[in-house]
């Protein structure tokens, strides 16, 4: 991991380009720069481990990270994939807790860190920033509840269908298309299924005309057909 020199003006430019800080005034952002540092993280490198003390919040500038929960048997539960503008560490930083997750770079990436004390001071001064941080933490909680329901109540195909709908953000009136954010085996792990099961479900949906699948590119051809699938037929 390489620590990049972060001059105040360069840090300010980096903050202004991140969606995380949309709507915040320039002089408010400038106060955050005194606690900013930009890190270059190589592919496969672990940025932070479970149990590490947390004294910063990280925001992805470029690249992609995999957020996981290491398990006692040596495996891991994939919780999320963090790309440009996504953040991690707010809850642990605010609560002054140890890090509950592991964050690993999936490709060469850059992340902007903001010292906890500087962020907390600015949150106390700026309700808009405080609400932004609260909103991000709340959204992740809702996502975890949705993922838990998806993985433990629904069949494997229902999980895939829910994932596709959520990822595309589709409306009932039309289709959508997107790129998978990670390799299929990592998405399968996120859905608590084997890569083979994930692949079978995708190809079954494609054969029935609900989706068009080309490598990592997915197009929802017929949202209503996707919604009307009978999972029991595909799970066999």
C-alpha positions as protocol buffer text, in pm:
chain_id: "A"
residue {
  index: 1
  type: UNK
  ca { x: 0 y: 0 z: 0 }
}
residue {
  index: 2
  type: UNK
  ca { x: 135 y: 340 z: -97 }
}
residue {
  index: 3
  type: UNK
  ca { x: 52 y: 662 z: 88 }
}
residue {
  index: 4
  type: UNK
  ca { x: 26 y: 946 z: -164 }
}
residue {
  index: 5
  type: UNK
  ca { x: 119 y: 1302 z: -74 }
}
residue {
  index: 6
  type: UNK
  ca { x: -211 y: 1484 z: -31 }
}
residue {
  index: 7
  type: UNK
  ca { x: -184 y: 1862 z: -51 }
}
residue {
  index: 8
  type: UNK
  ca { x: -487 y: 2056 z: 71 }
}
residue {
  index: 9
  type: UNK
  ca { x: -587 y: 2177 z: -278 }
}
residue {
  index: 10
  type: UNK
  ca { x: -549 y: 1830 z: -428 }
}
residue {
  index: 11
  type: UNK
  ca { x: -748 y: 1678 z: -143 }
}
residue {
  index: 12
  type: UNK
  ca { x: -1020 y: 1940 z: -195 }
}
residue {
  index: 13
  type: UNK
  ca { x: -1041 y: 1854 z: -565 }
}
residue {
  index: 14
  type: UNK
  ca { x: -1069 y: 1485 z: -477 }
}
residue {
  index: 15
  type: UNK
  ca { x: -1351 y: 1554 z: -229 }
}
residue {
  index: 16
  type: UNK
  ca { x: -1541 y: 1770 z: -478 }
}
residue {
  index: 17
  type: UNK
  ca { x: -1535 y: 1492 z: -740 }
}
residue {
  index: 18
  type: UNK
  ca { x: -1687 y: 1232 z: -507 }
}
residue {
  index: 19
  type: UNK
  ca { x: -2068 y: 1182 z: -505 }
}
residue {
  index: 20
  type: UNK
  ca { x: -2042 y: 1130 z: -128 }
}
residue {
  index: 21
  type: UNK
  ca { x: -1997 y: 1505 z: -84 }
}
residue {
  index: 22
  type: UNK
  ca { x: -2250 y: 1632 z: -339 }
}
residue {
  index: 23
  type: UNK
  ca { x: -2424 y: 1947 z: -215 }
}
residue {
  index: 24
  type: UNK
  ca { x: -2163 y: 2037 z: 47 }
}
residue {
  index: 25
  type: UNK
  ca { x: -2006 y: 2381 z: 31 }
}
residue {
  index: 26
  type: UNK
  ca { x: -1644 y: 2424 z: -74 }
}
residue {
  index: 27
  type: UNK
  ca { x: -1532 y: 2584 z: 253 }
}
residue {
  index: 28
  type: UNK
  ca { x: -1695 y: 2297 z: 448 }
}
residue {
  index: 29
  type: UNK
  ca { x: -1502 y: 2044 z: 240 }
}
residue {
  index: 30
  type: UNK
  ca { x: -1181 y: 2241 z: 288 }
}
residue {
  index: 31
  type: UNK
  ca { x: -1198 y: 2183 z: 664 }
}
residue {
  index: 32
  type: UNK
  ca { x: -1201 y: 1808 z: 596 }
}
residue {
  index: 33
  type: UNK
  ca { x: -878 y: 1823 z: 394 }
}
residue {
  index: 34
  type: UNK
  ca { x: -664 y: 1853 z: 706 }
}
residue {
  index: 35
  type: UNK
  ca { x: -763 y: 1496 z: 790 }
}
residue {
  index: 36
  type: UNK
  ca { x: -741 y: 1352 z: 438 }
}
residue {
  index: 37
  type: UNK
  ca { x: -494 y: 1105 z: 294 }
}
residue {
  index: 38
  type: UNK
  ca { x: -510 y: 920 z: -37 }
}
residue {
  index: 39
  type: UNK
  ca { x: -387 y: 561 z: -54 }
}
residue {
  index: 40
  type: UNK
  ca { x: -291 y: 355 z: -359 }
}
residue {
  index: 41
  type: UNK
  ca { x: -391 y: -8 z: -296 }
}
residue {
  index: 42
  type: UNK
  ca { x: -268 y: -285 z: -527 }
}
residue {
  index: 43
  type: UNK
  ca { x: -494 y: -560 z: -656 }
}
residue {
  index: 44
  type: UNK
  ca { x: -536 y: -832 z: -394 }
}
residue {
  index: 45
  type: UNK
  ca { x: -400 y: -615 z: -112 }
}
residue {
  index: 46
  type: UNK
  ca { x: -599 y: -597 z: 211 }
}
residue {
  index: 47
  type: UNK
  ca { x: -674 y: -239 z: 311 }
}
residue {
  index: 48
  type: UNK
  ca { x: -810 y: -323 z: 655 }
}
residue {
  index: 49
  type: UNK
  ca { x: -869 y: -645 z: 849 }
}
residue {
  index: 50
  type: UNK
  ca { x: -1135 y: -755 z: 1092 }
}
residue {
  index: 51
  type: UNK
  ca { x: -1033 y: -654 z: 1443 }
}
residue {
  index: 52
  type: UNK
  ca { x: -816 y: -360 z: 1335 }
}
residue {
  index: 53
  type: UNK
  ca { x: -874 y: -32 z: 1521 }
}
residue {
  index: 54
  type: UNK
  ca { x: -1065 y: 217 z: 1306 }
}
residue {
  index: 55
  type: UNK
  ca { x: -967 y: 583 z: 1318 }
}
residue {
  index: 56
  type: UNK
  ca { x: -1081 y: 683 z: 969 }
}
residue {
  index: 57
  type: UNK
  ca { x: -1358 y: 656 z: 712 }
}
residue {
  index: 58
  type: UNK
  ca { x: -1262 y: 534 z: 366 }
}
residue {
  index: 59
  type: UNK
  ca { x: -1417 y: 652 z: 38 }
}
residue {
  index: 60
  type: UNK
  ca { x: -1330 y: 481 z: -290 }
}
residue {
  index: 61
  type: UNK
  ca { x: -1181 y: 721 z: -546 }
}
residue {
  index: 62
  type: UNK
  ca { x: -1113 y: 463 z: -818 }
}
residue {
  index: 63
  type: UNK
  ca { x: -1105 y: 86 z: -862 }
}
residue {
  index: 64
  type: UNK
  ca { x: -1307 y: -161 z: -659 }
}
residue {
  index: 65
  type: UNK
  ca { x: -1297 y: -333 z: -320 }
}
residue {
  index: 66
  type: UNK
  ca { x: -1458 y: -647 z: -183 }
}
residue {
  index: 67
  type: UNK
  ca { x: -1606 y: -613 z: 165 }
}
residue {
  index: 68
  type: UNK
  ca { x: -1622 y: -946 z: 348 }
}
residue {
  index: 69
  type: UNK
  ca { x: -1677 y: -1105 z: 687 }
}
residue {
  index: 70
  type: UNK
  ca { x: -1402 y: -1361 z: 760 }
}
residue {
  index: 71
  type: UNK
  ca { x: -1547 y: -1681 z: 910 }
}
residue {
  index: 72
  type: UNK
  ca { x: -1388 y: -1916 z: 1167 }
}
residue {
  index: 73
  type: UNK
  ca { x: -1346 y: -2198 z: 911 }
}
residue {
  index: 74
  type: UNK
  ca { x: -1122 y: -1978 z: 696 }
}
residue {
  index: 75
  type: UNK
  ca { x: -1389 y: -1893 z: 441 }
}
residue {
  index: 76
  type: UNK
  ca { x: -1553 y: -1554 z: 405 }
}
residue {
  index: 77
  type: UNK
  ca { x: -1900 y: -1411 z: 354 }
}
residue {
  index: 78
  type: UNK
  ca { x: -1907 y: -1150 z: 77 }
}
residue {
  index: 79
  type: UNK
  ca { x: -2106 y: -854 z: 207 }
}
residue {
  index: 80
  type: UNK
  ca { x: -2066 y: -595 z: -69 }
}
residue {
  index: 81
  type: UNK
  ca { x: -1857 y: -458 z: -351 }
}
residue {
  index: 82
  type: UNK
  ca { x: -1740 y: -99 z: -310 }
}
residue {
  index: 83
  type: UNK
  ca { x: -1673 y: 113 z: -619 }
}
residue {
  index: 84
  type: UNK
  ca { x: -1611 y: 485 z: -684 }
}
residue {
  index: 85
  type: UNK
  ca { x: -1803 y: 698 z: -434 }
}
residue {
  index: 86
  type: UNK
  ca { x: -1881 y: 409 z: -199 }
}
residue {
  index: 87
  type: UNK
  ca { x: -1762 y: 428 z: 160 }
}
residue {
  index: 88
  type: UNK
  ca { x: -1683 y: 204 z: 454 }
}
residue {
  index: 89
  type: UNK
  ca { x: -1591 y: 238 z: 819 }
}
residue {
  index: 90
  type: UNK
  ca { x: -1845 y: 500 z: 931 }
}
residue {
  index: 91
  type: UNK
  ca { x: -2019 y: 287 z: 1193 }
}
residue {
  index: 92
  type: UNK
  ca { x: -1700 y: 159 z: 1354 }
}
residue {
  index: 93
  type: UNK
  ca { x: -1541 y: 505 z: 1345 }
}
residue {
  index: 94
  type: UNK
  ca { x: -1840 y: 680 z: 1502 }
}
residue {
  index: 95
  type: UNK
  ca { x: -1878 y: 411 z: 1769 }
}
residue {
  index: 96
  type: UNK
  ca { x: -1498 y: 397 z: 1824 }
}
residue {
  index: 97
  type: UNK
  ca { x: -1518 y: 22 z: 1768 }
}
residue {
  index: 98
  type: UNK
  ca { x: -1276 y: -220 z: 1608 }
}
residue {
  index: 99
  type: UNK
  ca { x: -1326 y: -298 z: 1242 }
}
residue {
  index: 100
  type: UNK
  ca { x: -1590 y: -576 z: 1197 }
}
residue {
  index: 101
  type: UNK
  ca { x: -1509 y: -645 z: 830 }
}
residue {
  index: 102
  type: UNK
  ca { x: -1225 y: -702 z: 586 }
}
residue {
  index: 103
  type: UNK
  ca { x: -1171 y: -482 z: 280 }
}
residue {
  index: 104
  type: UNK
  ca { x: -959 y: -613 z: -10 }
}
residue {
  index: 105
  type: UNK
  ca { x: -878 y: -445 z: -342 }
}
residue {
  index: 106
  type: UNK
  ca { x: -1020 y: -635 z: -640 }
}
residue {
  index: 107
  type: UNK
  ca { x: -800 y: -435 z: -877 }
}
residue {
  index: 108
  type: UNK
  ca { x: -548 y: -153 z: -844 }
}
residue {
  index: 109
  type: UNK
  ca { x: -744 y: 114 z: -659 }
}
residue {
  index: 110
  type: UNK
  ca { x: -728 y: 446 z: -477 }
}
residue {
  index: 111
  type: UNK
  ca { x: -912 y: 530 z: -157 }
}
residue {
  index: 112
  type: UNK
  ca { x: -942 y: 861 z: 27 }
}
residue {
  index: 113
  type: UNK
  ca { x: -934 y: 835 z: 405 }
}
residue {
  index: 114
  type: UNK
  ca { x: -1065 y: 1099 z: 646 }
}
residue {
  index: 115
  type: UNK
  ca { x: -950 y: 1093 z: 1007 }
}
residue {
  index: 116
  type: UNK
  ca { x: -1229 y: 1011 z: 1250 }
}
residue {
  index: 117
  type: UNK
  ca { x: -1177 y: 1315 z: 1473 }
}
residue {
  index: 118
  type: UNK
  ca { x: -1181 y: 1556 z: 1178 }
}
residue {
  index: 119
  type: UNK
  ca { x: -1494 y: 1396 z: 1035 }
}
residue {
  index: 120
  type: UNK
  ca { x: -1676 y: 1396 z: 1371 }
}
residue {
  index: 121
  type: UNK
  ca { x: -1589 y: 1761 z: 1427 }
}
residue {
  index: 122
  type: UNK
  ca { x: -1730 y: 1855 z: 1088 }
}
residue {
  index: 123
  type: UNK
  ca { x: -2042 y: 1640 z: 1140 }
}
residue {
  index: 124
  type: UNK
  ca { x: -2113 y: 1831 z: 1462 }
}
residue {
  index: 125
  type: UNK
  ca { x: -2083 y: 2157 z: 1268 }
}
residue {
  index: 126
  type: UNK
  ca { x: -2262 y: 2050 z: 951 }
}
residue {
  index: 127
  type: UNK
  ca { x: -2603 y: 1872 z: 977 }
}
residue {
  index: 128
  type: UNK
  ca { x: -2601 y: 1801 z: 602 }
}
residue {
  index: 129
  type: UNK
  ca { x: -2282 y: 1596 z: 633 }
}
residue {
  index: 130
  type: UNK
  ca { x: -2411 y: 1423 z: 947 }
}
residue {
  index: 131
  type: UNK
  ca { x: -2727 y: 1320 z: 761 }
}
residue {
  index: 132
  type: UNK
  ca { x: -2519 y: 1196 z: 468 }
}
residue {
  index: 133
  type: UNK
  ca { x: -2314 y: 970 z: 696 }
}
residue {
  index: 134
  type: UNK
  ca { x: -2628 y: 851 z: 878 }
}
residue {
  index: 135
  type: UNK
  ca { x: -2797 y: 783 z: 545 }
}
residue {
  index: 136
  type: UNK
  ca { x: -2506 y: 572 z: 420 }
}
residue {
  index: 137
  type: UNK
  ca { x: -2495 y: 364 z: 738 }
}
residue {
  index: 138
  type: UNK
  ca { x: -2874 y: 322 z: 733 }
}
residue {
  index: 139
  type: UNK
  ca { x: -2875 y: 214 z: 368 }
}
residue {
  index: 140
  type: UNK
  ca { x: -2614 y: -53 z: 438 }
}
residue {
  index: 141
  type: UNK
  ca { x: -2824 y: -182 z: 727 }
}
residue {
  index: 142
  type: UNK
  ca { x: -3129 y: -206 z: 500 }
}
residue {
  index: 143
  type: UNK
  ca { x: -2919 y: -380 z: 234 }
}
residue {
  index: 144
  type: UNK
  ca { x: -2797 y: -635 z: 488 }
}
residue {
  index: 145
  type: UNK
  ca { x: -3153 y: -706 z: 603 }
}
residue {
  index: 146
  type: UNK
  ca { x: -3263 y: -750 z: 241 }
}
residue {
  index: 147
  type: UNK
  ca { x: -2967 y: -976 z: 165 }
}
residue {
  index: 148
  type: UNK
  ca { x: -3033 y: -1188 z: 477 }
}
residue {
  index: 149
  type: UNK
  ca { x: -3397 y: -1233 z: 375 }
}
residue {
  index: 150
  type: UNK
  ca { x: -3296 y: -1314 z: 18 }
}
residue {
  index: 151
  type: UNK
  ca { x: -3037 y: -1574 z: 118 }
}
residue {
  index: 152
  type: UNK
  ca { x: -3230 y: -1750 z: 394 }
}
residue {
  index: 153
  type: UNK
  ca { x: -3591 y: -1741 z: 279 }
}
residue {
  index: 154
  type: UNK
  ca { x: -3584 y: -1759 z: -100 }
}
residue {
  index: 155
  type: UNK
  ca { x: -3476 y: -2038 z: -335 }
}
residue {
  index: 156
  type: UNK
  ca { x: -3153 y: -2005 z: -531 }
}
residue {
  index: 157
  type: UNK
  ca { x: -3328 y: -1885 z: -847 }
}
residue {
  index: 158
  type: UNK
  ca { x: -3540 y: -1637 z: -654 }
}
residue {
  index: 159
  type: UNK
  ca { x: -3216 y: -1501 z: -509 }
}
residue {
  index: 160
  type: UNK
  ca { x: -3072 y: -1454 z: -857 }
}
residue {
  index: 161
  type: UNK
  ca { x: -3389 y: -1286 z: -981 }
}
residue {
  index: 162
  type: UNK
  ca { x: -3395 y: -1051 z: -680 }
}
residue {
  index: 163
  type: UNK
  ca { x: -3029 y: -970 z: -736 }
}
residue {
  index: 164
  type: UNK
  ca { x: -3083 y: -890 z: -1106 }
}
residue {
  index: 165
  type: UNK
  ca { x: -3379 y: -666 z: -1030 }
}
residue {
  index: 166
  type: UNK
  ca { x: -3198 y: -482 z: -756 }
}
residue {
  index: 167
  type: UNK
  ca { x: -2881 y: -441 z: -961 }
}
residue {
  index: 168
  type: UNK
  ca { x: -3064 y: -311 z: -1268 }
}
residue {
  index: 169
  type: UNK
  ca { x: -3309 y: -94 z: -1072 }
}
residue {
  index: 170
  type: UNK
  ca { x: -3569 y: -187 z: -1332 }
}
residue {
  index: 171
  type: UNK
  ca { x: -3923 y: -59 z: -1356 }
}
residue {
  index: 172
  type: UNK
  ca { x: -4216 y: -285 z: -1449 }
}
residue {
  index: 173
  type: UNK
  ca { x: -4261 y: -93 z: -1775 }
}
residue {
  index: 174
  type: UNK
  ca { x: -3920 y: -159 z: -1927 }
}
residue {
  index: 175
  type: UNK
  ca { x: -3591 y: -342 z: -1927 }
}
residue {
  index: 176
  type: UNK
  ca { x: -3244 y: -238 z: -1826 }
}
residue {
  index: 177
  type: UNK
  ca { x: -2883 y: -345 z: -1866 }
}
residue {
  index: 178
  type: UNK
  ca { x: -2573 y: -343 z: -1650 }
}
residue {
  index: 179
  type: UNK
  ca { x: -2232 y: -501 z: -1594 }
}
residue {
  index: 180
  type: UNK
  ca { x: -2170 y: -748 z: -1314 }
}
residue {
  index: 181
  type: UNK
  ca { x: -1958 y: -560 z: -1056 }
}
residue {
  index: 182
  type: UNK
  ca { x: -1737 y: -862 z: -986 }
}
residue {
  index: 183
  type: UNK
  ca { x: -1657 y: -1212 z: -1103 }
}
residue {
  index: 184
  type: UNK
  ca { x: -1951 y: -1448 z: -1102 }
}
residue {
  index: 185
  type: UNK
  ca { x: -1802 y: -1669 z: -830 }
}
residue {
  index: 186
  type: UNK
  ca { x: -1783 y: -1366 z: -597 }
}
residue {
  index: 187
  type: UNK
  ca { x: -2140 y: -1265 z: -672 }
}
residue {
  index: 188
  type: UNK
  ca { x: -2244 y: -1626 z: -606 }
}
residue {
  index: 189
  type: UNK
  ca { x: -2071 y: -1608 z: -267 }
}
residue {
  index: 190
  type: UNK
  ca { x: -2259 y: -1287 z: -193 }
}
residue {
  index: 191
  type: UNK
  ca { x: -2583 y: -1478 z: -265 }
}
residue {
  index: 192
  type: UNK
  ca { x: -2474 y: -1779 z: -55 }
}
residue {
  index: 193
  type: UNK
  ca { x: -2468 y: -2024 z: -344 }
}
residue {
  index: 194
  type: UNK
  ca { x: -2209 y: -2209 z: -547 }
}
residue {
  index: 195
  type: UNK
  ca { x: -2078 y: -2060 z: -874 }
}
residue {
  index: 196
  type: UNK
  ca { x: -2230 y: -2357 z: -1059 }
}
residue {
  index: 197
  type: UNK
  ca { x: -2577 y: -2289 z: -917 }
}
residue {
  index: 198
  type: UNK
  ca { x: -2549 y: -1921 z: -1002 }
}
residue {
  index: 199
  type: UNK
  ca { x: -2442 y: -1999 z: -1357 }
}
residue {
  index: 200
  type: UNK
  ca { x: -2723 y: -2253 z: -1407 }
}
residue {
  index: 201
  type: UNK
  ca { x: -2983 y: -2002 z: -1289 }
}
residue {
  index: 202
  type: UNK
  ca { x: -2852 y: -1730 z: -1521 }
}
residue {
  index: 203
  type: UNK
  ca { x: -2847 y: -1957 z: -1825 }
}
residue {
  index: 204
  type: UNK
  ca { x: -3195 y: -2089 z: -1746 }
}
residue {
  index: 205
  type: UNK
  ca { x: -3327 y: -1734 z: -1733 }
}
residue {
  index: 206
  type: UNK
  ca { x: -3149 y: -1656 z: -2059 }
}
residue {
  index: 207
  type: UNK
  ca { x: -3293 y: -1964 z: -2235 }
}
residue {
  index: 208
  type: UNK
  ca { x: -3643 y: -1853 z: -2139 }
}
residue {
  index: 209
  type: UNK
  ca { x: -3593 y: -1506 z: -2283 }
}
residue {
  index: 210
  type: UNK
  ca { x: -3595 y: -1310 z: -1959 }
}
residue {
  index: 211
  type: UNK
  ca { x: -3235 y: -1189 z: -1987 }
}
residue {
  index: 212
  type: UNK
  ca { x: -2958 y: -1162 z: -2244 }
}
residue {
  index: 213
  type: UNK
  ca { x: -2621 y: -1267 z: -2102 }
}
residue {
  index: 214
  type: UNK
  ca { x: -2291 y: -1179 z: -2269 }
}
residue {
  index: 215
  type: UNK
  ca { x: -1994 y: -1230 z: -2039 }
}
residue {
  index: 216
  type: UNK
  ca { x: -2029 y: -976 z: -1756 }
}
residue {
  index: 217
  type: UNK
  ca { x: -2292 y: -778 z: -1947 }
}
residue {
  index: 218
  type: UNK
  ca { x: -2657 y: -846 z: -1860 }
}
residue {
  index: 219
  type: UNK
  ca { x: -2965 y: -707 z: -2030 }
}
residue {
  index: 220
  type: UNK
  ca { x: -3309 y: -751 z: -1878 }
}
residue {
  index: 221
  type: UNK
  ca { x: -3511 y: -831 z: -2190 }
}
residue {
  index: 222
  type: UNK
  ca { x: -3850 y: -886 z: -2032 }
}
residue {
  index: 223
  type: UNK
  ca { x: -3904 y: -774 z: -1669 }
}
residue {
  index: 224
  type: UNK
  ca { x: -4254 y: -922 z: -1648 }
}
residue {
  index: 225
  type: UNK
  ca { x: -4130 y: -1260 z: -1770 }
}
residue {
  index: 226
  type: UNK
  ca { x: -3851 y: -1242 z: -1513 }
}
residue {
  index: 227
  type: UNK
  ca { x: -4106 y: -1174 z: -1239 }
}
residue {
  index: 228
  type: UNK
  ca { x: -4337 y: -1456 z: -1353 }
}
residue {
  index: 229
  type: UNK
  ca { x: -4079 y: -1734 z: -1348 }
}
residue {
  index: 230
  type: UNK
  ca { x: -4161 y: -2042 z: -1141 }
}
residue {
  index: 231
  type: UNK
  ca { x: -3846 y: -2098 z: -927 }
}
residue {
  index: 232
  type: UNK
  ca { x: -3922 y: -2464 z: -862 }
}
residue {
  index: 233
  type: UNK
  ca { x: -3889 y: -2539 z: -1232 }
}
residue {
  index: 234
  type: UNK
  ca { x: -3545 y: -2381 z: -1253 }
}
residue {
  index: 235
  type: UNK
  ca { x: -3410 y: -2518 z: -927 }
}
residue {
  index: 236
  type: UNK
  ca { x: -3446 y: -2875 z: -1047 }
}
